[in-house]
PDB file of N, CA and C in Angstrom:
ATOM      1  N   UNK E   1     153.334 109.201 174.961  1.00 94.00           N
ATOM      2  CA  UNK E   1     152.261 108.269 175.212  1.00 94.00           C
ATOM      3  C   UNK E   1     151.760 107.714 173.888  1.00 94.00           C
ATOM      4  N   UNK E   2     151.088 106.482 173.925  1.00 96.00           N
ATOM      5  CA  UNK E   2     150.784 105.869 172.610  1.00 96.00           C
ATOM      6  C   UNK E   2     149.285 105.683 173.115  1.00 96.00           C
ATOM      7  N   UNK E   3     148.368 106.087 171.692  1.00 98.00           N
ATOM      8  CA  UNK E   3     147.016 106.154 171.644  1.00 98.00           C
ATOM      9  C   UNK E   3     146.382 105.042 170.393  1.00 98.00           C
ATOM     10  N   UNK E   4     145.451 104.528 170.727  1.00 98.00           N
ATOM     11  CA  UNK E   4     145.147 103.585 169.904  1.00 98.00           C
ATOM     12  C   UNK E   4     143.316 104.165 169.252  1.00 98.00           C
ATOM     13  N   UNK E   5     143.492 104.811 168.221  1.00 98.00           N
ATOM     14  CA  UNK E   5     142.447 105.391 167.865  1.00 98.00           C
ATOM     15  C   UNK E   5     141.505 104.604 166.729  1.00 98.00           C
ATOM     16  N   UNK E   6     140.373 104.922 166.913  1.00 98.00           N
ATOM     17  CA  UNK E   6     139.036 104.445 166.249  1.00 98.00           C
ATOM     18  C   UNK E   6     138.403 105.185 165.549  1.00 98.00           C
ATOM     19  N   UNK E   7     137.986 105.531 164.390  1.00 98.00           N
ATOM     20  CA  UNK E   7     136.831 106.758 163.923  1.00 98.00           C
ATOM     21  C   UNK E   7     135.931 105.897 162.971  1.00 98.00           C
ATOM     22  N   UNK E   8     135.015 106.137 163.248  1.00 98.00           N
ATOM     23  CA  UNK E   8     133.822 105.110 162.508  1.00 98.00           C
ATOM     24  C   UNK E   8     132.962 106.319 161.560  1.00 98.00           C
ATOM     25  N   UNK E   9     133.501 105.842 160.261  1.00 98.00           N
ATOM     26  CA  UNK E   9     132.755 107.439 159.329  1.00 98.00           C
ATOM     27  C   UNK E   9     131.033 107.180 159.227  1.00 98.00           C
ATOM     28  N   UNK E  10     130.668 108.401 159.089  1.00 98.00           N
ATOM     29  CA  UNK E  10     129.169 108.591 158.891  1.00 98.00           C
ATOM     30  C   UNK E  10     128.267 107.304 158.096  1.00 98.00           C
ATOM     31  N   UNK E  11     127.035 106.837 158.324  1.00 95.00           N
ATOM     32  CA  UNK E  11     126.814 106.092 157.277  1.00 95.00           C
ATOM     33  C   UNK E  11     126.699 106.817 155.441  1.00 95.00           C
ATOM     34  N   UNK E  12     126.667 106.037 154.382  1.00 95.00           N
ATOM     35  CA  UNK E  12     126.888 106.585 153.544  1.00 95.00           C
ATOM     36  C   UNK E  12     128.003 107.124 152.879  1.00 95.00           C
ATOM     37  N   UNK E  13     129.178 107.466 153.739  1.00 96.00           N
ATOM     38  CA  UNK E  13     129.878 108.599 153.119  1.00 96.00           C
ATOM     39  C   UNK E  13     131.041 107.785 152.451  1.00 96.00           C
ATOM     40  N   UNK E  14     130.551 107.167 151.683  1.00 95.00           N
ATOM     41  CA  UNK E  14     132.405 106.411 151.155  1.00 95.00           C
ATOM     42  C   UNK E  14     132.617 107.600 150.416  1.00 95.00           C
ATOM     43  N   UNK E  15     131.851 108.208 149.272  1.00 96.00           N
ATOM     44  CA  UNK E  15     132.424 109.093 148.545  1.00 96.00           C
ATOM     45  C   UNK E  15     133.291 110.585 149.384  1.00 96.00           C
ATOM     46  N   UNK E  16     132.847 111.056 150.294  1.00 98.00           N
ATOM     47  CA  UNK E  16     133.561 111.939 151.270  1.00 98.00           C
ATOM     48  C   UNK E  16     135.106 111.127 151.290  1.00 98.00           C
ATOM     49  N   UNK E  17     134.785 110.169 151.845  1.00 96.00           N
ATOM     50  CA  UNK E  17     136.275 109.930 152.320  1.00 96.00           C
ATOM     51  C   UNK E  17     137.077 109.654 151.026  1.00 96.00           C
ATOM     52  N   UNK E  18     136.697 109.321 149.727  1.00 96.00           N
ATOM     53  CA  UNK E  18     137.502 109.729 148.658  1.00 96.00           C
ATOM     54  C   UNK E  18     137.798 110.247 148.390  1.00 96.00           C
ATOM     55  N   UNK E  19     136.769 111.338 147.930  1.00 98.00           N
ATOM     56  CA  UNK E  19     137.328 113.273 147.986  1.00 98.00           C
ATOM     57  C   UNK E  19     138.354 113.355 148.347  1.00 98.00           C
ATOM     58  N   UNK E  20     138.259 113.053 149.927  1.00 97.00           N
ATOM     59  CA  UNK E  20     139.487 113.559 150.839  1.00 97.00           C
ATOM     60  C   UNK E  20     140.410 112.777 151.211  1.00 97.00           C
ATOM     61  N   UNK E  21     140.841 111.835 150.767  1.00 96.00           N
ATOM     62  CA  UNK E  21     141.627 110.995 150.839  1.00 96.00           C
ATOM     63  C   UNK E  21     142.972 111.319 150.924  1.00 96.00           C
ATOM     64  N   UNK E  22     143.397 111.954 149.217  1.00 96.00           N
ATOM     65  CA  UNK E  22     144.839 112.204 149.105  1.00 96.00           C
ATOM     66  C   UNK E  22     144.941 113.190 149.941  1.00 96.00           C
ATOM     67  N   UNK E  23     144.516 114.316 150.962  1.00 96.00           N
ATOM     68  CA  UNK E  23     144.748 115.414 151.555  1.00 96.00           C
ATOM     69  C   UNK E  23     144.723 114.547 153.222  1.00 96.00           C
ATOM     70  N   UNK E  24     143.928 113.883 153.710  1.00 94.00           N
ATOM     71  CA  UNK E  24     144.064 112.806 154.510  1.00 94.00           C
ATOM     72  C   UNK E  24     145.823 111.977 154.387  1.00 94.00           C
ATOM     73  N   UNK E  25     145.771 111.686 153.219  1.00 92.00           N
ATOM     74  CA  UNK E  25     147.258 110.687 153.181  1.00 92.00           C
ATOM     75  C   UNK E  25     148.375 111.679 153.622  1.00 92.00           C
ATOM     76  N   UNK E  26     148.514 112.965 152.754  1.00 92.00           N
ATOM     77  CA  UNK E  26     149.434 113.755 152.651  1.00 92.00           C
ATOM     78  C   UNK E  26     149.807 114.292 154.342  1.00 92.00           C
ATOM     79  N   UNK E  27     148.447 114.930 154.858  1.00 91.00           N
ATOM     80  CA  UNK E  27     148.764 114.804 156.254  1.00 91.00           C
ATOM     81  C   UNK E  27     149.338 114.068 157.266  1.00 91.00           C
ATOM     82  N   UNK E  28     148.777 113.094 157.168  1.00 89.00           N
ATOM     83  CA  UNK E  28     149.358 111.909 157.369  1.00 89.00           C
ATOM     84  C   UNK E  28     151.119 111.359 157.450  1.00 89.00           C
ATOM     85  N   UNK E  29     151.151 111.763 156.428  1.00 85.00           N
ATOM     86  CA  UNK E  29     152.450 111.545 155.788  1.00 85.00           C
ATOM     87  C   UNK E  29     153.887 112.914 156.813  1.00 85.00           C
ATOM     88  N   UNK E  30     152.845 113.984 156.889  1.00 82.00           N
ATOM     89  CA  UNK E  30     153.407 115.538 157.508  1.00 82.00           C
ATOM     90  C   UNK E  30     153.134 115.724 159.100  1.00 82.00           C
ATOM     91  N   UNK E  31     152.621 114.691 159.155  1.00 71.00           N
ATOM     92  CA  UNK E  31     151.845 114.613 160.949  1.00 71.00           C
ATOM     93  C   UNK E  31     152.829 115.426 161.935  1.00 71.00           C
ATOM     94  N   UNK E  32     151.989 116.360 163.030  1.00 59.00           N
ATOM     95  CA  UNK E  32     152.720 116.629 163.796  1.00 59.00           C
ATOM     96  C   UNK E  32     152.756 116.135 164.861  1.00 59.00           C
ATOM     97  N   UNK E  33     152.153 114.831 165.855  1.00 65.00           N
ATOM     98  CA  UNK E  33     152.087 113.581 166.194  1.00 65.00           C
ATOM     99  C   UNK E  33     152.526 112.209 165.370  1.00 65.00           C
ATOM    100  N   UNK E  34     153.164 111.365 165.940  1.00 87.00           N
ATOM    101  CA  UNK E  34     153.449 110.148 165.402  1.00 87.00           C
ATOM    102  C   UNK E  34     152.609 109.246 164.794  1.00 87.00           C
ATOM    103  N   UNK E  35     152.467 108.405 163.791  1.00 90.00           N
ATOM    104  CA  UNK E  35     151.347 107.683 163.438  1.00 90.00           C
ATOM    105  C   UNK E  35     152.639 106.031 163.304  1.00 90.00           C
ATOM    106  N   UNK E  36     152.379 105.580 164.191  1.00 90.00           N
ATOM    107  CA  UNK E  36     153.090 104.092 164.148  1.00 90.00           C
ATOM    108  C   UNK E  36     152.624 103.197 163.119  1.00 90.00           C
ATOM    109  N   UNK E  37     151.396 103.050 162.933  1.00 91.00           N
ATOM    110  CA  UNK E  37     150.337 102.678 162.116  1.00 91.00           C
ATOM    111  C   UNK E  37     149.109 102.974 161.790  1.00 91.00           C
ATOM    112  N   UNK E  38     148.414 103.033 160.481  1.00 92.00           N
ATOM    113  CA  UNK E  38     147.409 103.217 160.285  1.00 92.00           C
ATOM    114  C   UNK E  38     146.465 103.008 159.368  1.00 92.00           C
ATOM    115  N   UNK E  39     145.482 102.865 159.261  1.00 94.00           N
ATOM    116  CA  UNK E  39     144.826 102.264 157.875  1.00 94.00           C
ATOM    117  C   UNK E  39     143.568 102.223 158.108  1.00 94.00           C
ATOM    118  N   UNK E  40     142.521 101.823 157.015  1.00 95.00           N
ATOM    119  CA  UNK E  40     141.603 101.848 156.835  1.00 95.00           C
ATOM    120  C   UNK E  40     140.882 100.313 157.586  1.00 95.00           C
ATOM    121  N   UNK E  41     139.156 101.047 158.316  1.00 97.00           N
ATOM    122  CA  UNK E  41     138.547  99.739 158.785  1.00 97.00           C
ATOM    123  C   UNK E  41     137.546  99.265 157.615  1.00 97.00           C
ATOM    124  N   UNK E  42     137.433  98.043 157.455  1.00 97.00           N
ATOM    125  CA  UNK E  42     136.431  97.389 156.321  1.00 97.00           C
ATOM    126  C   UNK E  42     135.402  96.719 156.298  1.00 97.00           C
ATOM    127  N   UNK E  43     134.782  97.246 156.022  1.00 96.00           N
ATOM    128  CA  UNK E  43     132.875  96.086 156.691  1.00 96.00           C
ATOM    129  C   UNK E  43     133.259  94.919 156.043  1.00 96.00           C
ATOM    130  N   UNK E  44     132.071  94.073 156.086  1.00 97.00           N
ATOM    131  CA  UNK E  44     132.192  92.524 155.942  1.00 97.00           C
ATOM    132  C   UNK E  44     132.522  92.677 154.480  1.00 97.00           C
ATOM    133  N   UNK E  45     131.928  93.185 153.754  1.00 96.00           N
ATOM    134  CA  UNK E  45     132.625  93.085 151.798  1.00 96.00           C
ATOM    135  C   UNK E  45     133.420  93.789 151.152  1.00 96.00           C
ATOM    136  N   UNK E  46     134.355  94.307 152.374  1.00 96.00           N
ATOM    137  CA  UNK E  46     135.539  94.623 152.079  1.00 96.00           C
ATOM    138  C   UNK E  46     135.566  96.519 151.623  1.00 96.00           C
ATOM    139  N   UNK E  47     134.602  96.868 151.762  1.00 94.00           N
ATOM    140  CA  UNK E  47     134.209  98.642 151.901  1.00 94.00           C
ATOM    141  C   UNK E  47     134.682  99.556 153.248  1.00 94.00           C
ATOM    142  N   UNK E  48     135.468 100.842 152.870  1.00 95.00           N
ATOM    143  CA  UNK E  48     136.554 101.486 153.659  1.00 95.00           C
ATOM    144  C   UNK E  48     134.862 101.999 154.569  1.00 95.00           C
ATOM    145  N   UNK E  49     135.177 101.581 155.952  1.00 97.00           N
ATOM    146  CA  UNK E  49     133.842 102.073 157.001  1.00 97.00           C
ATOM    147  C   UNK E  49     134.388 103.160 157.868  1.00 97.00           C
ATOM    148  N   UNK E  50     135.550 103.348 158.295  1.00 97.00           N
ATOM    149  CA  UNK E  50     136.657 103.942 158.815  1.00 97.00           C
ATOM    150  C   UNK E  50     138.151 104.006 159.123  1.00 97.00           C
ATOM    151  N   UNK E  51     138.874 104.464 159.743  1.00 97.00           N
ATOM    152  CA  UNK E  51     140.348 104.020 160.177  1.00 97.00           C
ATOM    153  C   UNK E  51     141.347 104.392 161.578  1.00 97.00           C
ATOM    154  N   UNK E  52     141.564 103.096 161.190  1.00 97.00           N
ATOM    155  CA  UNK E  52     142.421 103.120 163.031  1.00 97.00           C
ATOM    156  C   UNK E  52     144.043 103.261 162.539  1.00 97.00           C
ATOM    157  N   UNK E  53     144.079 103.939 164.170  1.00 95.00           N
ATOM    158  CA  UNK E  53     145.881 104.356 164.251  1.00 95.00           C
ATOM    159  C   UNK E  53     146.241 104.357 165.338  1.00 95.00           C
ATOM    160  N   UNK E  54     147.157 104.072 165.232  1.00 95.00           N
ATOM    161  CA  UNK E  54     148.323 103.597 166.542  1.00 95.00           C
ATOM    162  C   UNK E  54     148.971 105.109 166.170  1.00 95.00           C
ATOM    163  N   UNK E  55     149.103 106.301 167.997  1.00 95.00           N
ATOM    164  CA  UNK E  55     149.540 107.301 167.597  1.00 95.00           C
ATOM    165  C   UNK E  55     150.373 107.495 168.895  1.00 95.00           C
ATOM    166  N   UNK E  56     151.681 108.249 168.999  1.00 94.00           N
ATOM    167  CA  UNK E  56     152.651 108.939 169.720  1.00 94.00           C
ATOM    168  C   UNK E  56     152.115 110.191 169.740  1.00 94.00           C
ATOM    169  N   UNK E  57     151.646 110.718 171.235  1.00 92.00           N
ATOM    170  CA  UNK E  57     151.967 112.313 171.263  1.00 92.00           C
ATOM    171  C   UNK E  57     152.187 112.456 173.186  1.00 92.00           C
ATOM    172  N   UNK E  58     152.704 113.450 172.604  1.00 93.00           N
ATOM    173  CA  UNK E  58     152.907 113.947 174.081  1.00 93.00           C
ATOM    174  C   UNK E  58     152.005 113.981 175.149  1.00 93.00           C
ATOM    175  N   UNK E  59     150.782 113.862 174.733  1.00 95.00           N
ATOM    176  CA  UNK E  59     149.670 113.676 175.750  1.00 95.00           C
ATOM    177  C   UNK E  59     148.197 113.634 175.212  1.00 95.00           C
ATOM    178  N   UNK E  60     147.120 113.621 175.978  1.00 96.00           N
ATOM    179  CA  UNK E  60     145.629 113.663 175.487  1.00 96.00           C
ATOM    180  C   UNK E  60     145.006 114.796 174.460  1.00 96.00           C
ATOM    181  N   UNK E  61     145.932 116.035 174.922  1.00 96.00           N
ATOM    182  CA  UNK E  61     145.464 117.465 174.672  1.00 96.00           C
ATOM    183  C   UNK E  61     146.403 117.689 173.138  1.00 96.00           C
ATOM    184  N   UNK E  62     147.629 117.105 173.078  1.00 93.00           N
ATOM    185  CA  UNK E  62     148.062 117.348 171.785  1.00 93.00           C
ATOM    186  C   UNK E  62     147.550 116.095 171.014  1.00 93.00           C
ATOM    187  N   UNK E  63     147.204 114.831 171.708  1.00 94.00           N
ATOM    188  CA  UNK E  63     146.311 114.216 170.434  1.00 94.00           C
ATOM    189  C   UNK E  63     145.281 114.859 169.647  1.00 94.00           C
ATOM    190  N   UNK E  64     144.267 115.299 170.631  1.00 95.00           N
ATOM    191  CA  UNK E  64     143.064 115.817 169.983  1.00 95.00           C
ATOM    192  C   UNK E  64     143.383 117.247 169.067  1.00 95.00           C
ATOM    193  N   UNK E  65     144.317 117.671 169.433  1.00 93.00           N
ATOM    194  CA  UNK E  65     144.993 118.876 168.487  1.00 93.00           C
ATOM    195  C   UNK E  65     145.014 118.008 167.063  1.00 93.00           C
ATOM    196  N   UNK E  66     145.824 117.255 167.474  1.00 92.00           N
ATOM    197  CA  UNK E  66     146.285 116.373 165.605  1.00 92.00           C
ATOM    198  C   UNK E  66     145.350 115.954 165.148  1.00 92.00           C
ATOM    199  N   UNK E  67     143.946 114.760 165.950  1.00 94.00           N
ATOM    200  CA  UNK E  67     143.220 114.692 165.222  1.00 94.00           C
ATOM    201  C   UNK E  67     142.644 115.661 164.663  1.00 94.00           C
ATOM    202  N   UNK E  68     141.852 116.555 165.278  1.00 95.00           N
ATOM    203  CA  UNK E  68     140.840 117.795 164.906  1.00 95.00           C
ATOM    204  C   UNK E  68     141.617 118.594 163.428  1.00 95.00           C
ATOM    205  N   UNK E  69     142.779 118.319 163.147  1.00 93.00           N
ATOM    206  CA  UNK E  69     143.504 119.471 162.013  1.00 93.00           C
ATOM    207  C   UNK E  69     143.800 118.101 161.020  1.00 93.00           C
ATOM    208  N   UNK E  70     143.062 116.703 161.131  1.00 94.00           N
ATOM    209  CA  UNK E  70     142.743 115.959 160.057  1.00 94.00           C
ATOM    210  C   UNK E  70     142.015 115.860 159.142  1.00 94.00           C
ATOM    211  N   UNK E  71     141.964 116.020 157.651  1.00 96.00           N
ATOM    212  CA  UNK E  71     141.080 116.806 156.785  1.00 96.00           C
ATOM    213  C   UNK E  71     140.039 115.860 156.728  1.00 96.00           C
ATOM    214  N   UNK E  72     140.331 114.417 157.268  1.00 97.00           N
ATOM    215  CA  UNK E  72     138.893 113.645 157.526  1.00 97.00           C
ATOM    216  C   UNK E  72     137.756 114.296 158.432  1.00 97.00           C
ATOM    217  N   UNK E  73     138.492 114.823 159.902  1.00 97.00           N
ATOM    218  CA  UNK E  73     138.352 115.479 160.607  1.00 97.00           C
ATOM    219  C   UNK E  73     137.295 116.759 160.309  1.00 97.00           C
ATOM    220  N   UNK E  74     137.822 117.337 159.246  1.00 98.00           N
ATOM    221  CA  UNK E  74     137.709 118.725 159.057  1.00 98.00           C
ATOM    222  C   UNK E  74     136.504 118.535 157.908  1.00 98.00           C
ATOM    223  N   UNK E  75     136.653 117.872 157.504  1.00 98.00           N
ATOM    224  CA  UNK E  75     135.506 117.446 156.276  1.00 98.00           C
ATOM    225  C   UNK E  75     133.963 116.520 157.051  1.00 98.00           C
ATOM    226  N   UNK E  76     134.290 116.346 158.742  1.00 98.00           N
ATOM    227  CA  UNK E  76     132.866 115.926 158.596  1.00 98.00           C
ATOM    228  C   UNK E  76     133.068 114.158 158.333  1.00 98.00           C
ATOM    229  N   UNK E  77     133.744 113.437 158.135  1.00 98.00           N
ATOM    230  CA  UNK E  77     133.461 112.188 157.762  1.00 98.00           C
ATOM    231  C   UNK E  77     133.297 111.483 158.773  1.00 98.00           C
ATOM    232  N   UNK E  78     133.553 111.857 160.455  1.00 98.00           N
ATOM    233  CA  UNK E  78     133.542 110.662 161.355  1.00 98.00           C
ATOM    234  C   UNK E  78     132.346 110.525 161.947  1.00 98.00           C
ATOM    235  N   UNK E  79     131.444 109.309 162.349  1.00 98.00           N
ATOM    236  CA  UNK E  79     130.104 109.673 163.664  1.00 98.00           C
ATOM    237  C   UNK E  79     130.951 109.612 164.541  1.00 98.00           C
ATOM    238  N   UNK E  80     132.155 108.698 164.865  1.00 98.00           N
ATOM    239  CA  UNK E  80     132.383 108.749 166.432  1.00 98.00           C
ATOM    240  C   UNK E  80     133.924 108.184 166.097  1.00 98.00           C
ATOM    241  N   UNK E  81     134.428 108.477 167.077  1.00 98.00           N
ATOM    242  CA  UNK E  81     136.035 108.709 167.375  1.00 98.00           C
ATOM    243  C   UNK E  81     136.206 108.117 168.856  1.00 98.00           C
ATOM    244  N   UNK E  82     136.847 107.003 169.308  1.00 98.00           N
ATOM    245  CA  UNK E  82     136.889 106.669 170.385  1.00 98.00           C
ATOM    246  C   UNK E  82     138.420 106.703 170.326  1.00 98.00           C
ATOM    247  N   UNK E  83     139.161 106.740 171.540  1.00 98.00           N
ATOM    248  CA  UNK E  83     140.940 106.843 172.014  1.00 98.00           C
ATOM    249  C   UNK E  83     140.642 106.006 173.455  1.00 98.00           C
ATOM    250  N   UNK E  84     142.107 105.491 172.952  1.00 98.00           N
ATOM    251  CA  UNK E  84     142.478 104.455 174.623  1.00 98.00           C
ATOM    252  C   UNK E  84     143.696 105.227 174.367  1.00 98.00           C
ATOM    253  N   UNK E  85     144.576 105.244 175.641  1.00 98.00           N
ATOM    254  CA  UNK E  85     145.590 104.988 175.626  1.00 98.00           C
ATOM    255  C   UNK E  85     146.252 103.517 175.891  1.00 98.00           C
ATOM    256  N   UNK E  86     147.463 103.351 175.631  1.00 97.00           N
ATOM    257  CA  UNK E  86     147.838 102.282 175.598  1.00 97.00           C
ATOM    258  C   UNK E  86     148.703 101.871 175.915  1.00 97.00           C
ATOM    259  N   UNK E  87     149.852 100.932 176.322  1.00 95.00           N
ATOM    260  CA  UNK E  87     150.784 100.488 176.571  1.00 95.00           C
ATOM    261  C   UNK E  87     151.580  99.376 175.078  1.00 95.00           C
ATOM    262  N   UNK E  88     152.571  99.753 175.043  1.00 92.00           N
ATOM    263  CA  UNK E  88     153.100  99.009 173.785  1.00 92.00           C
ATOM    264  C   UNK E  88     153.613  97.493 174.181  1.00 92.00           C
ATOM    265  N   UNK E  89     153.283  96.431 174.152  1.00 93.00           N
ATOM    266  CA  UNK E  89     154.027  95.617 174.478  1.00 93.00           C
ATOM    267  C   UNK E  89     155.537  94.498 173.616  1.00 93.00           C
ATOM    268  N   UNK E  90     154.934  94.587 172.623  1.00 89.00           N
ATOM    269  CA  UNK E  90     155.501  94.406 171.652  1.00 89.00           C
ATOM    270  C   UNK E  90     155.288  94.820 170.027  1.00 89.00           C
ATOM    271  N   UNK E  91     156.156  94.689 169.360  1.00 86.00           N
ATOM    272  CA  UNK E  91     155.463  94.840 167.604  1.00 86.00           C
ATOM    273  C   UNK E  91     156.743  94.065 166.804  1.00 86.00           C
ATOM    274  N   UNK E  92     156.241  93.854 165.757  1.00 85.00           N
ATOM    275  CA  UNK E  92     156.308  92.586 164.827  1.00 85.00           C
ATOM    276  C   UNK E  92     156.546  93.948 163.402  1.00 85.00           C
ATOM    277  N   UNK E  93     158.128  93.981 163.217  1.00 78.00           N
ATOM    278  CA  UNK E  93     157.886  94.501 161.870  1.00 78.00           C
ATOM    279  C   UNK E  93     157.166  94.402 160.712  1.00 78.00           C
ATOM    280  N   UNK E  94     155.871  95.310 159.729  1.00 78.00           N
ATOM    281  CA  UNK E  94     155.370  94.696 158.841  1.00 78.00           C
ATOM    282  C   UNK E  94     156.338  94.217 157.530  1.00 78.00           C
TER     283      UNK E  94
END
């Protein structure tokens, strides 16, 4: 199944999500769910506010496994985390 995820970090916290960034990437990089895409969201002047991902897992219960063992996750940086699932209809190599 493909999940189309949202996490909107705390106000304030750009420095958190720096901290934790390279341990964020590296995971990322080691995922035990798919990450099709993903990246950072940007307020109007161009400042990291949160990040969305396009994710493969076997279901609802092993998503929230992968997110929760994300060191963004684990560090506290999100207020809120919303998931759709989704249907793929097409994609456009970047």
């Amino acid at each position: 199944m493909y999940f189309a995820v949202s996490c909107y970090d705390k106000e304030n916290s750009l420095d958190l999500r720096m901290a934790t960034r390279e341990k964020h990437l590296a995971f990322a990089t080691d995922a035990g769910a798919r990450i099709i895409i993903g990246g950072a969201l940007l307020s109007a002047d161009d400042k990291m506010i949160g990040s969305h991902l396009i994710v493969e897992a076997d279901d609802r219960a092993a998503l929230d496994g992968f997110l929760a063992s994300d060191p963004y996750a684990i560090a506290g940086l999100f207020e809120k985390v919303k998931v759709q699932a989704m249907k793929i209809a097409f994609s456009n190599p970047i």
